[in-house]
Coordinates of C-alpha atoms in Angstrom, one line a residue:
X151 CA 3.6 -29.5 56.2
X152 CA 0.1 -30.2 57.4
X153 CA -1.1 -33.8 57.6
X154 CA -4.6 -35.1 57.7
X155 CA -7.0 -33.4 60.1
X156 CA -10.5 -33.5 61.3
X157 CA -13.0 -30.7 61.5
X158 CA -11.3 -29.4 64.7
X159 CA -10.1 -26.0 65.7
X160 CA -8.1 -24.0 63.1
X161 CA -4.5 -23.4 64.1
X162 CA -3.4 -19.8 64.6
X163 CA -1.2 -20.0 61.4
X164 CA -4.1 -21.2 59.3
X165 CA -6.4 -18.5 60.8
X166 CA -3.8 -15.9 59.9
X167 CA -3.5 -17.2 56.3
X168 CA -7.3 -17.4 55.9
X169 CA -7.7 -13.9 57.3
X170 CA -5.1 -12.4 54.9
X171 CA -6.5 -14.3 51.9
X172 CA -3.1 -16.0 51.3
X173 CA -1.7 -19.5 51.9
X174 CA 1.7 -21.0 51.6
X175 CA 1.9 -24.0 49.3
X176 CA 3.5 -25.9 52.1
X177 CA 0.0 -26.1 53.7
X178 CA -0.7 -28.9 51.2
X179 CA 0.7 -32.2 52.2
X180 CA 3.2 -33.4 49.6
X181 CA 5.6 -36.3 49.9
X182 CA 8.7 -36.1 47.6
X183 CA 10.2 -39.1 45.9
X184 CA 12.3 -41.5 47.9
X185 CA 13.7 -44.5 46.1
X186 CA 10.9 -46.2 44.1
X187 CA 8.2 -45.6 46.8
X188 CA 6.0 -43.6 44.4
X189 CA 3.0 -45.8 45.2
X190 CA 3.3 -44.8 48.8
X191 CA 3.7 -41.1 47.9
X192 CA 0.8 -41.3 45.5
X193 CA -1.6 -42.7 48.2
X194 CA -0.4 -40.3 51.0
X195 CA -0.6 -37.3 48.7
X196 CA -4.1 -38.3 47.7
X197 CA -5.2 -38.8 51.3
X198 CA -3.2 -35.7 52.5
X199 CA -1.4 -37.5 55.3
X200 CA 1.0 -40.2 56.3
X201 CA -1.5 -43.0 56.0
X202 CA 0.6 -45.7 54.4
X203 CA 4.1 -46.9 55.0
X204 CA 6.2 -49.4 52.9
X205 CA 5.6 -52.0 55.5
X206 CA 1.8 -51.7 55.4
X207 CA 1.8 -51.8 51.6
X208 CA 4.1 -54.8 51.6
X209 CA 1.6 -56.6 53.9
X210 CA -1.2 -55.9 51.4
X211 CA 1.0 -57.2 48.6
X212 CA 1.8 -60.4 50.4
X213 CA -1.9 -60.9 51.2
X214 CA -2.7 -60.5 47.5
X215 CA 0.1 -63.0 46.6
X216 CA -1.3 -65.5 49.0
X217 CA -4.9 -65.2 47.8
X218 CA -3.7 -65.6 44.2
X219 CA -1.6 -68.6 45.2
X220 CA -4.6 -70.3 46.7
X221 CA -6.6 -69.7 43.6
X222 CA -3.8 -71.0 41.3
X223 CA -3.4 -74.1 43.5
X224 CA -7.0 -75.1 42.7
X225 CA -5.9 -76.1 39.3
X226 CA -3.1 -78.3 40.7
X227 CA 0.2 -77.4 42.3
X228 CA 2.0 -79.3 39.5
X229 CA 0.6 -77.3 36.7
X230 CA 2.7 -75.0 34.6
X231 CA 0.6 -72.0 35.6
X232 CA 1.2 -72.6 39.3
X233 CA 5.0 -73.1 38.9
X234 CA 5.1 -69.8 36.9
X235 CA 3.1 -68.1 39.6
X236 CA 5.6 -69.1 42.2
X237 CA 8.1 -66.7 40.6
X238 CA 8.9 -63.4 42.4
X239 CA 5.7 -61.4 43.3
X240 CA 4.0 -59.4 40.7
X241 CA 2.5 -57.1 43.3
X242 CA 5.8 -55.7 44.7
X243 CA 9.5 -55.8 44.3
X244 CA 12.6 -55.0 46.3
X245 CA 12.9 -51.5 44.9
X246 CA 9.6 -50.4 46.5
X247 CA 7.3 -50.8 43.5
X248 CA 3.7 -51.8 44.2
X249 CA 1.0 -52.8 41.7
X250 CA -2.3 -51.3 40.9
X251 CA -3.9 -54.1 42.9
X252 CA -2.0 -53.0 46.0
X253 CA -3.1 -49.4 45.5
X254 CA -6.7 -50.4 44.9
X255 CA -6.9 -52.6 48.0
X256 CA -5.2 -49.9 50.1
X257 CA -7.9 -47.4 49.0
X258 CA -10.7 -49.9 49.8
X259 CA -9.8 -49.4 53.5
X260 CA -11.2 -45.9 53.1
X261 CA -14.2 -46.8 51.0
X262 CA -12.6 -45.6 47.8
X263 CA -12.4 -47.4 44.4
X264 CA -10.6 -46.8 41.1
X265 CA -12.3 -46.6 37.7
X266 CA -10.2 -46.5 34.5
X267 CA -10.7 -43.0 33.1
X268 CA -10.5 -43.9 29.4
X269 CA -12.7 -47.0 29.7
X270 CA -15.8 -47.1 27.5
X271 CA -18.0 -47.4 30.6
X272 CA -16.7 -44.2 32.2
X273 CA -16.5 -42.3 28.9
X274 CA -20.2 -43.0 28.3
X275 CA -21.0 -41.2 31.5
X276 CA -19.8 -37.9 29.9
X277 CA -18.5 -36.5 33.2
X278 CA -16.4 -33.3 33.0
X279 CA -13.0 -34.0 34.7
X280 CA -13.3 -30.8 36.8
X281 CA -16.4 -32.3 38.5
X282 CA -14.3 -35.2 39.8
X283 CA -12.3 -35.0 43.0
X284 CA -9.1 -36.8 42.2
X285 CA -7.1 -38.9 39.7
X286 CA -4.3 -41.4 40.0
X287 CA -1.9 -41.6 37.0
X288 CA 0.5 -44.4 36.2
X289 CA 3.2 -44.8 33.5
X290 CA 5.3 -47.9 33.7
X291 CA 6.3 -48.0 37.4
X292 CA 5.6 -44.5 38.4
X293 CA 2.4 -43.4 40.2
X294 CA 1.2 -39.9 41.1
X295 CA -1.9 -38.1 42.2
X296 CA -3.9 -35.2 40.7
X297 CA -6.3 -33.9 43.3
X298 CA -8.8 -31.1 43.9
X299 CA -8.3 -29.2 47.1
X300 CA -11.0 -26.7 47.9
X301 CA -11.8 -25.1 44.5
X302 CA -8.5 -25.7 42.8
X303 CA -6.7 -28.6 41.2
X304 CA -3.1 -29.6 42.0
X305 CA -0.6 -32.0 40.5
X306 CA 0.9 -33.8 43.5
X307 CA 3.6 -35.7 41.6
X308 CA 6.3 -36.8 44.1
X309 CA 8.9 -36.1 41.5
X310 CA 8.2 -32.3 41.8
X311 CA 9.7 -30.1 44.5
X312 CA 6.1 -29.1 45.5
X313 CA 2.5 -29.1 44.5
X314 CA 1.7 -27.7 41.0
X315 CA -1.4 -25.6 40.5
X316 CA -3.6 -26.7 37.6
X317 CA -6.3 -24.4 36.3
X318 CA -9.8 -25.7 35.5
X319 CA -9.3 -24.9 31.9
X320 CA -6.0 -26.7 31.7
X321 CA -7.1 -29.9 33.6
X322 CA -8.7 -31.6 30.6
X323 CA -5.7 -30.8 28.4
X324 CA -3.3 -32.0 31.1
X325 CA -5.1 -35.4 31.3
X326 CA -5.3 -35.7 27.5
X327 CA -1.6 -35.0 27.3
X328 CA -0.8 -37.7 29.9
X329 CA -2.9 -40.2 27.9
X330 CA -1.0 -39.3 24.7
X331 CA 2.3 -40.0 26.5
X332 CA 1.1 -43.5 27.5
X333 CA -0.2 -42.9 31.0
X334 CA -3.1 -44.9 32.5
X335 CA -5.5 -42.7 34.4
X336 CA -7.8 -43.8 37.1
X337 CA -10.7 -41.8 38.6
X338 CA -10.9 -42.1 42.4
X339 CA -14.5 -42.5 43.5
X340 CA -15.7 -42.1 47.0
X341 CA -15.4 -39.6 49.9
X342 CA -11.8 -38.6 50.7
X343 CA -10.9 -38.1 54.3
X344 CA -11.3 -34.5 55.5
X345 CA -8.1 -32.4 55.6
X346 CA -7.3 -28.9 56.7
X347 CA -5.8 -27.8 53.4
X348 CA -9.1 -28.7 51.7
X349 CA -11.1 -26.8 54.2
X350 CA -8.8 -23.8 53.9
X351 CA -8.9 -23.7 50.1
X352 CA -12.7 -23.7 50.2
X353 CA -12.3 -20.2 51.5
X354 CA -9.3 -18.8 49.7
X355 CA -7.4 -19.5 46.5
X356 CA -3.7 -20.2 45.9
X357 CA -1.7 -18.2 43.4
X358 CA 1.4 -19.8 42.0
X359 CA 3.8 -17.6 40.1
X360 CA 6.3 -20.3 39.0
X361 CA 5.9 -24.0 38.3
X362 CA 7.7 -26.2 40.8
X363 CA 10.9 -27.8 39.4
X364 CA 11.5 -31.5 39.2
X365 CA 13.7 -32.9 41.9
X366 CA 17.3 -32.5 40.8
X367 CA 16.4 -30.0 38.1
X368 CA 18.9 -27.1 37.9
X369 CA 17.4 -23.6 37.9
X370 CA 17.5 -22.1 34.4
X371 CA 19.4 -19.0 35.7
X372 CA 22.1 -21.0 37.4
X373 CA 22.4 -23.2 34.3
X374 CA 22.8 -20.2 32.0
X375 CA 25.4 -18.7 34.3
X376 CA 27.3 -21.9 34.4
X377 CA 27.2 -22.2 30.6
X378 CA 28.3 -18.5 30.2
X379 CA 31.1 -19.1 32.6
X380 CA 32.3 -22.2 30.8
X381 CA 32.3 -20.3 27.5
X382 CA 34.3 -17.5 29.0
X383 CA 36.8 -20.0 30.5
X384 CA 37.2 -21.7 27.1
X385 CA 37.8 -18.4 25.4
X386 CA 40.5 -17.6 28.0
X387 CA 42.0 -21.0 27.6
X388 CA 42.2 -20.5 23.8
X389 CA 43.8 -17.1 24.0
X390 CA 46.0 -17.8 27.0
X391 CA 46.5 -21.5 27.6
X392 CA 47.0 -22.2 31.2
X393 CA 50.0 -24.4 30.9
X394 CA 52.2 -22.2 33.1
X395 CA 54.4 -20.9 30.3
X396 CA 52.6 -17.6 29.9
X397 CA 53.0 -16.9 33.6
X398 CA 56.6 -18.0 33.6
X399 CA 57.5 -15.9 30.6
X400 CA 56.0 -12.8 32.2
X401 CA 57.8 -13.4 35.4
X402 CA 61.1 -13.9 33.6
X403 CA 60.6 -10.8 31.6
X404 CA 60.0 -8.7 34.7
X405 CA 63.0 -10.3 36.4
X406 CA 65.3 -9.5 33.5
X407 CA 64.0 -5.9 33.4
X408 CA 64.6 -5.4 37.1
X409 CA 68.1 -7.0 36.8
X410 CA 69.0 -4.6 34.0
X411 CA 67.9 -1.6 36.0
X412 CA 69.8 -2.8 39.0
X413 CA 73.0 -3.2 36.9
X414 CA 72.5 0.2 35.4
X415 CA 72.2 1.8 38.8
X416 CA 75.2 -0.1 40.0
X417 CA 77.3 1.1 37.0
X418 CA 76.2 4.7 37.6
X419 CA 77.1 4.4 41.2
X420 CA 80.5 3.0 40.4
X421 CA 81.2 5.6 37.7
X422 CA 80.2 8.4 40.1
X423 CA 82.5 7.0 42.8
X424 CA 85.4 6.8 40.3
X425 CA 84.8 10.4 39.3
X426 CA 84.8 11.6 42.8
X427 CA 88.0 9.8 43.5
X428 CA 89.5 11.3 40.4
X429 CA 88.5 14.8 41.5
X430 CA 89.9 14.3 44.9
X431 CA 93.2 13.0 43.6
X432 CA 93.3 15.9 41.1
X433 CA 92.9 18.4 43.9
X434 CA 95.5 16.7 46.0
X435 CA 97.9 16.6 43.0
X436 CA 97.4 20.4 42.5
X437 CA 98.2 21.3 46.1
X438 CA 100.9 18.7 46.7
X439 CA 102.7 18.7 43.3
X440 CA 106.1 19.1 44.9
X441 CA 105.8 16.6 47.6
X442 CA 104.2 13.9 45.5
X443 CA 106.5 13.7 42.5
X444 CA 106.9 9.9 42.8
X445 CA 103.1 9.4 42.5
X446 CA 101.8 8.7 38.9
X447 CA 100.3 11.7 37.2
X448 CA 96.5 11.9 36.9
X449 CA 95.7 12.7 33.2
X450 CA 92.4 14.4 33.7
X451 CA 91.8 18.1 33.7
X452 CA 89.3 19.9 35.9
X453 CA 87.2 20.7 32.8
X454 CA 87.0 17.1 31.8
X455 CA 86.0 16.1 35.3
X456 CA 83.2 18.8 35.3
X457 CA 81.8 17.6 31.9
X458 CA 81.9 14.0 33.0
X459 CA 80.0 14.9 36.2
X460 CA 77.3 16.7 34.3
X461 CA 76.8 13.7 32.0
X462 CA 76.3 11.4 35.0
X463 CA 73.8 13.9 36.5
X464 CA 71.8 14.0 33.3
X465 CA 71.7 10.2 33.1
X466 CA 70.4 9.9 36.6

């Protein structure tokens, strides 16, 4: 990112961008949200640099508290108003929130002042919003800046991943929409500090193809893929519940099939072995009929042996 700058020499990167007519959005200073420090981010995005820290804003808030305490004490330190005032500060809290008074006093250091955009006094001026330089917007405890850099407007909301380009024709509608949503809008009057991004955008224009996402916002494509994946997993769970039984049943079936084949092969081998022994014994009986009269007769003919052997070969 590029912070505040004077009217010094252009960096080589900026010269290259200007020469090509292109600029990366990162050339615009943009602080992203940290905790509840949106007032700090709002000011630094407005001024385009790290001008204020939480410590400096806390110092301004404490100074405001002390000035208000002195004024309240003039009515008596025992008054109900004074005792009520001694409650926790209304200009800041432990989360990092700072009031409009703190923001206003911080801008006075740079000769800038805030005017309520929808006040009757300002509306009577009839100024077209595109002729202003910047706005500060507030809703509840969130602050953000809308600023013109060069010839283009940008939403520098710290809740966004980066600056958002706003066209001139859309600016008035954007501000009107914020008002409808309950935002308070302040016009920043005065000369803002010079910055390199403003000088560069006087020469060239930014083109933004896609709106920056909110911090933590999931890309639509990833979200759709996740939803589709979830739907597919649910369908698979319905058709094939993953409780282990389906897998066990399939394994058991395969095991039983393999066992049956193994038994069949063993039976065939045993039957073949018996047949060979029978043939051998038959041949021995034929050649040694006189010398082996004491041995039991083998009741199997050569033809039966041959037929049995062919049946086994066909089975194999």
